[in-house]
Short mmCIF file of C-alpha atoms in Angstrom, two decimals:
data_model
loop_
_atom_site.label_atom_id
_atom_site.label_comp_id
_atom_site.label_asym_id
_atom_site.label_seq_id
_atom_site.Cartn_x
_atom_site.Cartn_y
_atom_site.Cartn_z
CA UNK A 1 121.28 84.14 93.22
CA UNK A 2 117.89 82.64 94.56
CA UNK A 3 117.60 78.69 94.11
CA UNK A 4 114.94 76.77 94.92
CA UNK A 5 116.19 72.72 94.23
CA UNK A 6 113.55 70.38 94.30
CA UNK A 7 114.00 66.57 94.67
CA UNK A 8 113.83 63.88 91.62
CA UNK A 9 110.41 62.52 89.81
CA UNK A 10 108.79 59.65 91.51
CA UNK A 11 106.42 56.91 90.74
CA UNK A 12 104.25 55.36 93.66
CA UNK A 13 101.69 53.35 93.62
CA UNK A 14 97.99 54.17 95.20
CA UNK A 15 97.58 54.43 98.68
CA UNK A 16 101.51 55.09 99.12
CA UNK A 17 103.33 58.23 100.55
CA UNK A 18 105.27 60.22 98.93
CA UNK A 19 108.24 63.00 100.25
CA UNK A 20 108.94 66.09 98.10
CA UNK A 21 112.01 68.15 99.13
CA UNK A 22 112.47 71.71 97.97
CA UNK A 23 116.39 73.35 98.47
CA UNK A 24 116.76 76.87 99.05
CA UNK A 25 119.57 79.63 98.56
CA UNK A 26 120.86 82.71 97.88
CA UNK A 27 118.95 84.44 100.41
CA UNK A 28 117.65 83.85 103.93
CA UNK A 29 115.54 80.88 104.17
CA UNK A 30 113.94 81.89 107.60
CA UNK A 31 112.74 85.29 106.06
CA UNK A 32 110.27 84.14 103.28
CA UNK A 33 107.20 82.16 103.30
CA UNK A 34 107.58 78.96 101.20
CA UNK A 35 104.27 78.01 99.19
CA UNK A 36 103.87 74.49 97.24
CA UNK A 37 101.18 74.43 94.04
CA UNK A 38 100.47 71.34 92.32
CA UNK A 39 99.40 70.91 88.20
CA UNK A 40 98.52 68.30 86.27
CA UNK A 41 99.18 67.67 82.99
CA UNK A 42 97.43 70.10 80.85
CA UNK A 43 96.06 71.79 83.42
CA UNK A 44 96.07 75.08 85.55
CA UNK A 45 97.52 75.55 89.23
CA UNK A 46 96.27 74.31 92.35
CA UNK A 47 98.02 76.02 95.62
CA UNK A 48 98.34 73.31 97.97
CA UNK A 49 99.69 75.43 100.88
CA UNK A 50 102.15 77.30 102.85
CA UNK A 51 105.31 77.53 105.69
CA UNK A 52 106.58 79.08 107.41
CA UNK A 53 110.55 78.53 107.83
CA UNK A 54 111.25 80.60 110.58
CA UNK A 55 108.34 79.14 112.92
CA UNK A 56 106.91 76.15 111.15
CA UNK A 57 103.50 77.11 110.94
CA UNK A 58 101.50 75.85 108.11
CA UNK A 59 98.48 77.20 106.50
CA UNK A 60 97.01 73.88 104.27
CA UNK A 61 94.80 74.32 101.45
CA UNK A 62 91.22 72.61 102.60
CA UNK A 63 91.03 70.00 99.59
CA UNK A 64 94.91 68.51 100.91
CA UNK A 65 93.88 68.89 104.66
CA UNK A 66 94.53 65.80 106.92
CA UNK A 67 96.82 64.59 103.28
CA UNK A 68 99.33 66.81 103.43
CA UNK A 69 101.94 67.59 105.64
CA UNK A 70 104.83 70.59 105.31
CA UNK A 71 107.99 70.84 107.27
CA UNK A 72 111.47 72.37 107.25
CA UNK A 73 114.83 71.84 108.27
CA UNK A 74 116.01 74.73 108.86
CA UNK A 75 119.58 74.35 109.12
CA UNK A 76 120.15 73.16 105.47
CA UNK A 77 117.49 75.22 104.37
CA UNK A 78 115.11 72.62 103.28
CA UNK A 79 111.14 72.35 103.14
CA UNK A 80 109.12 69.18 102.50
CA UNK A 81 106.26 68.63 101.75
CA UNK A 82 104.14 65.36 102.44
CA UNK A 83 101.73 63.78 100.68
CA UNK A 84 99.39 60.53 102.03
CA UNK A 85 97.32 57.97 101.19
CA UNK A 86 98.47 59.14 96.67
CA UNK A 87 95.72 58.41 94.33
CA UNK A 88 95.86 58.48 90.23
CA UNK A 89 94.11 62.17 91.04
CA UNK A 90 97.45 62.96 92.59
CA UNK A 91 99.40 62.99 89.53
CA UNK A 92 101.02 66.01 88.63
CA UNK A 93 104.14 68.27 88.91
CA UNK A 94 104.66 69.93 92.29
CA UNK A 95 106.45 73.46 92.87
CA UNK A 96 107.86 75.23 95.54
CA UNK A 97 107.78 78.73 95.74
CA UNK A 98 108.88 81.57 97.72
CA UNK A 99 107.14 84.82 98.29
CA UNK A 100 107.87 87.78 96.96
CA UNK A 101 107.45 89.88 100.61
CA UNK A 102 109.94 89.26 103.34
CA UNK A 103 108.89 88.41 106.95
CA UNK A 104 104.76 88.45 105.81
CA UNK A 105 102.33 85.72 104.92
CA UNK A 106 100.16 88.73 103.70
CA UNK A 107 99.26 88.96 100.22
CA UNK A 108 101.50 86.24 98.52
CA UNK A 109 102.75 86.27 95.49
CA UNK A 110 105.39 83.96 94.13
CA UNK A 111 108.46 85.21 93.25
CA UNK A 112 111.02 82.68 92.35
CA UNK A 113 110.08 78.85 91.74
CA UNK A 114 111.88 75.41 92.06
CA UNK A 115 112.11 73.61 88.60
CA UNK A 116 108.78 71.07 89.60
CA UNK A 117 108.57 67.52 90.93
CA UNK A 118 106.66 64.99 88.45
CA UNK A 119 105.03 62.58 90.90
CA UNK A 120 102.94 59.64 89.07
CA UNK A 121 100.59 57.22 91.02
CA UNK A 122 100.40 54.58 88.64
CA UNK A 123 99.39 51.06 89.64
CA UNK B 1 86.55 80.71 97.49
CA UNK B 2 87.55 83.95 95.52
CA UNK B 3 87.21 82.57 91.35
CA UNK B 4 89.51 83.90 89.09
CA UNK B 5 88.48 84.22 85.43
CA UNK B 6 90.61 84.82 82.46
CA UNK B 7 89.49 85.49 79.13
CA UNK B 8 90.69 84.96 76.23
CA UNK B 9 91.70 81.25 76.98
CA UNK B 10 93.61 81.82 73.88
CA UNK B 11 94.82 84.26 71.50
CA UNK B 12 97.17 84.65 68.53
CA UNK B 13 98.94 87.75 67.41
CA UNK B 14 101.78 88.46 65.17
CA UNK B 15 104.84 89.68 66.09
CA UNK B 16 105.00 93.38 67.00
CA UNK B 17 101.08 93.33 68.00
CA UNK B 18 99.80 94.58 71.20
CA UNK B 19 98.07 91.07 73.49
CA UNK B 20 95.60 92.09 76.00
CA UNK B 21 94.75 89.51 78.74
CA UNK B 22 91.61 90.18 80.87
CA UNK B 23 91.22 88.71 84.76
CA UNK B 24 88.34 88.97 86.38
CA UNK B 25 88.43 88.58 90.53
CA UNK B 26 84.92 87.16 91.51
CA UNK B 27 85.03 89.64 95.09
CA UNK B 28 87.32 92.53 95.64
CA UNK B 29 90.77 92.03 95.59
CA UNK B 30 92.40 95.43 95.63
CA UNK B 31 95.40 95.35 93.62
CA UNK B 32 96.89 91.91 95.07
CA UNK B 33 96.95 90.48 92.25
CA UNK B 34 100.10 88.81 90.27
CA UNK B 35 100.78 87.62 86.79
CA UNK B 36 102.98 84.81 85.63
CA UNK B 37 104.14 83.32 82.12
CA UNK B 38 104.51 80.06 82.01
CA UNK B 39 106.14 78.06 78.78
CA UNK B 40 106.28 74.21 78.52
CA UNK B 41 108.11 71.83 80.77
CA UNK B 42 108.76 74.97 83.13
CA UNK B 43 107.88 76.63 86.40
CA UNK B 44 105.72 79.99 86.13
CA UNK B 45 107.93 83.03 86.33
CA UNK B 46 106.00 85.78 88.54
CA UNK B 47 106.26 89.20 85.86
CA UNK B 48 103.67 91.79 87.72
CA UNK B 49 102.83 91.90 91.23
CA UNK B 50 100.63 93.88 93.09
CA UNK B 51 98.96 94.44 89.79
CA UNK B 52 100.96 96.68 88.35
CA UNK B 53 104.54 96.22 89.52
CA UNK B 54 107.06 94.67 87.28
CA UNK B 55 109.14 92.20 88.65
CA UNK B 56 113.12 92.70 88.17
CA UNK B 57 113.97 91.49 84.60
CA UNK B 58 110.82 91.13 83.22
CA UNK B 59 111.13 93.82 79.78
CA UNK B 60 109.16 96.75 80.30
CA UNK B 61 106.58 95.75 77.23
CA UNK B 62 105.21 93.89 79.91
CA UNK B 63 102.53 95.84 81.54
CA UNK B 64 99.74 95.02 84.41
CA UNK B 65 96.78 97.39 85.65
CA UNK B 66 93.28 97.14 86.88
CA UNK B 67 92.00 96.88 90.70
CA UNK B 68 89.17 95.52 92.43
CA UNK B 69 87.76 93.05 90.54
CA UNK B 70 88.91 93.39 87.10
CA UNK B 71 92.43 93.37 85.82
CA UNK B 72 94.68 93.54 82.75
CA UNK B 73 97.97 92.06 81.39
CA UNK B 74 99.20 93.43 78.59
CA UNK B 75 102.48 92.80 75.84
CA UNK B 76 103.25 95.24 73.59
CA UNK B 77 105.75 94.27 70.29
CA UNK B 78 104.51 90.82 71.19
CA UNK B 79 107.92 88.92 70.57
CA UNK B 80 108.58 84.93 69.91
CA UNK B 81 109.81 84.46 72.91
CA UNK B 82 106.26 85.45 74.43
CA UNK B 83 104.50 82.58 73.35
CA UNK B 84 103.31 81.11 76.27
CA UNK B 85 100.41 80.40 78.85
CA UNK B 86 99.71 83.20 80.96
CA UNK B 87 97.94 82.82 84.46
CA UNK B 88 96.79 85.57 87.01
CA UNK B 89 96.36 84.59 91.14
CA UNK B 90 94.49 86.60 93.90
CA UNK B 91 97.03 87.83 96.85
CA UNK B 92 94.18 88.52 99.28
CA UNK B 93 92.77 85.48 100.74
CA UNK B 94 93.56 81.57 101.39
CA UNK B 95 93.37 79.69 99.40
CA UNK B 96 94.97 81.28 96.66
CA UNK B 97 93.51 80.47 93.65
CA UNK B 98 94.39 81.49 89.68
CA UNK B 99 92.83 82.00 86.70
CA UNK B 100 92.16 79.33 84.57
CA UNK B 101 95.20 80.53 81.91
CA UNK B 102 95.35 82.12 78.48
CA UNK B 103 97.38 80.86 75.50
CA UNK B 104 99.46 83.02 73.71
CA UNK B 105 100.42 81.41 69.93
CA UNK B 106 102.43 83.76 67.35
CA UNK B 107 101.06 83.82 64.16
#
């Protein structure tokens, strides 16, 4: 069945880095776009961006650009995602999600979800 | 930026009731548009893409429709297990972008 693992909750302090990882399996990682959306507490969802595993192109959202960085290792099926220079604004659970549509970054809609990544800037 | 704009940002029904769910695309989308439910301390969980598609396993009382700018979500015999916030995102363009959400309570 589809997985998407992410990595544990972390707490950093601002102006630090942080390193989400997001696991995937049960179907082929190079086919499927893999998307990342951030949300705060109480709040709605914020898409951060896209990859590509089969290429590694990227596709940032503008408010993360220069912040952010997305890769993948594609032969254990993993995608990280990056995130500089953390502020208390930063705080929030971050997903990883696949699209729905195989071999297209058309039209994306998110199919199956890792379980979130709480990451809290807190000095 | 294409806005997305839900309405109500809350609603409560009983169980059995009919819950409809209005999204409103601020240019046209066509019918790339998804829904998702999402219930506390969990990921969303995609039920309707392409606005009216249902998405394996989701129960068929589930239902999506609309195109171009204004869409619907709607659950018939609302059920307990529906209680949740409920959040529509535009397919067309980068960045994608989602509605704002809608709370459903049961009475």
């Amino acid at each position: 069945q589809v997985q998407l693992v992410q990595s544990g909750a972390e707490v950093k302090k601002p102006g630090a880095s942080v390193k989400v990882s997001c696991k995937a399996s049960g179907y082929t990682f190079s086919g499927f776009h893999i998307h990342w959306v951030r949300q705060a507490a109480g709040q709605g969802l914020e898409w951060m961006g896209w990859i590509n595993p089969d290429t590694g192109d990227t596709n940032y959202a503008q408010n993360f650009l220069g912040r952010v960085t997305m890769t993948r290792d594609s032969s254990n099926s993993l995608v990280y995602m990056e995130m500089i220079r953390l502020t208390k604004d930063d705080t929030a659970v971050y997903y990883c999600a696949k699209v729905r549509y195989y071999n297209s970054g058309r039209f994306p809609q998110l199919d199956y979800w890792g379980q979130g990544t709480l990451v809290s800037v807190s000095s | 930026d294409i806005q997305m704009t839900q309405s109500p940002s809350s609603v409560s029904e009983s169980v059995g009731d009919r819950v409809t769910i209005t999204c409103r695309a601020s240019q046209d989308i066509m019918a790339w548009l998804a829904w998702y439910q999402q219930k506390p301390g969990k990921a969303p969980k995609l039920l309707i893409y392409s606005a009216s598609l249902l998405q394996d396993g989701v129960p068929p009382r589930f239902s999506g429709s609309g195109i171009g700018t204004e869409f619907t979500l709607t659950i018939n015999n609302l059920q307990p297990e529906d209680s949740a916030i409920y959040y529509c995102q535009q397919a067309i363009n980068f960045p994608l972008t989602f509605g704002g959400g809608t709370k459903v309570e049961i009475k």
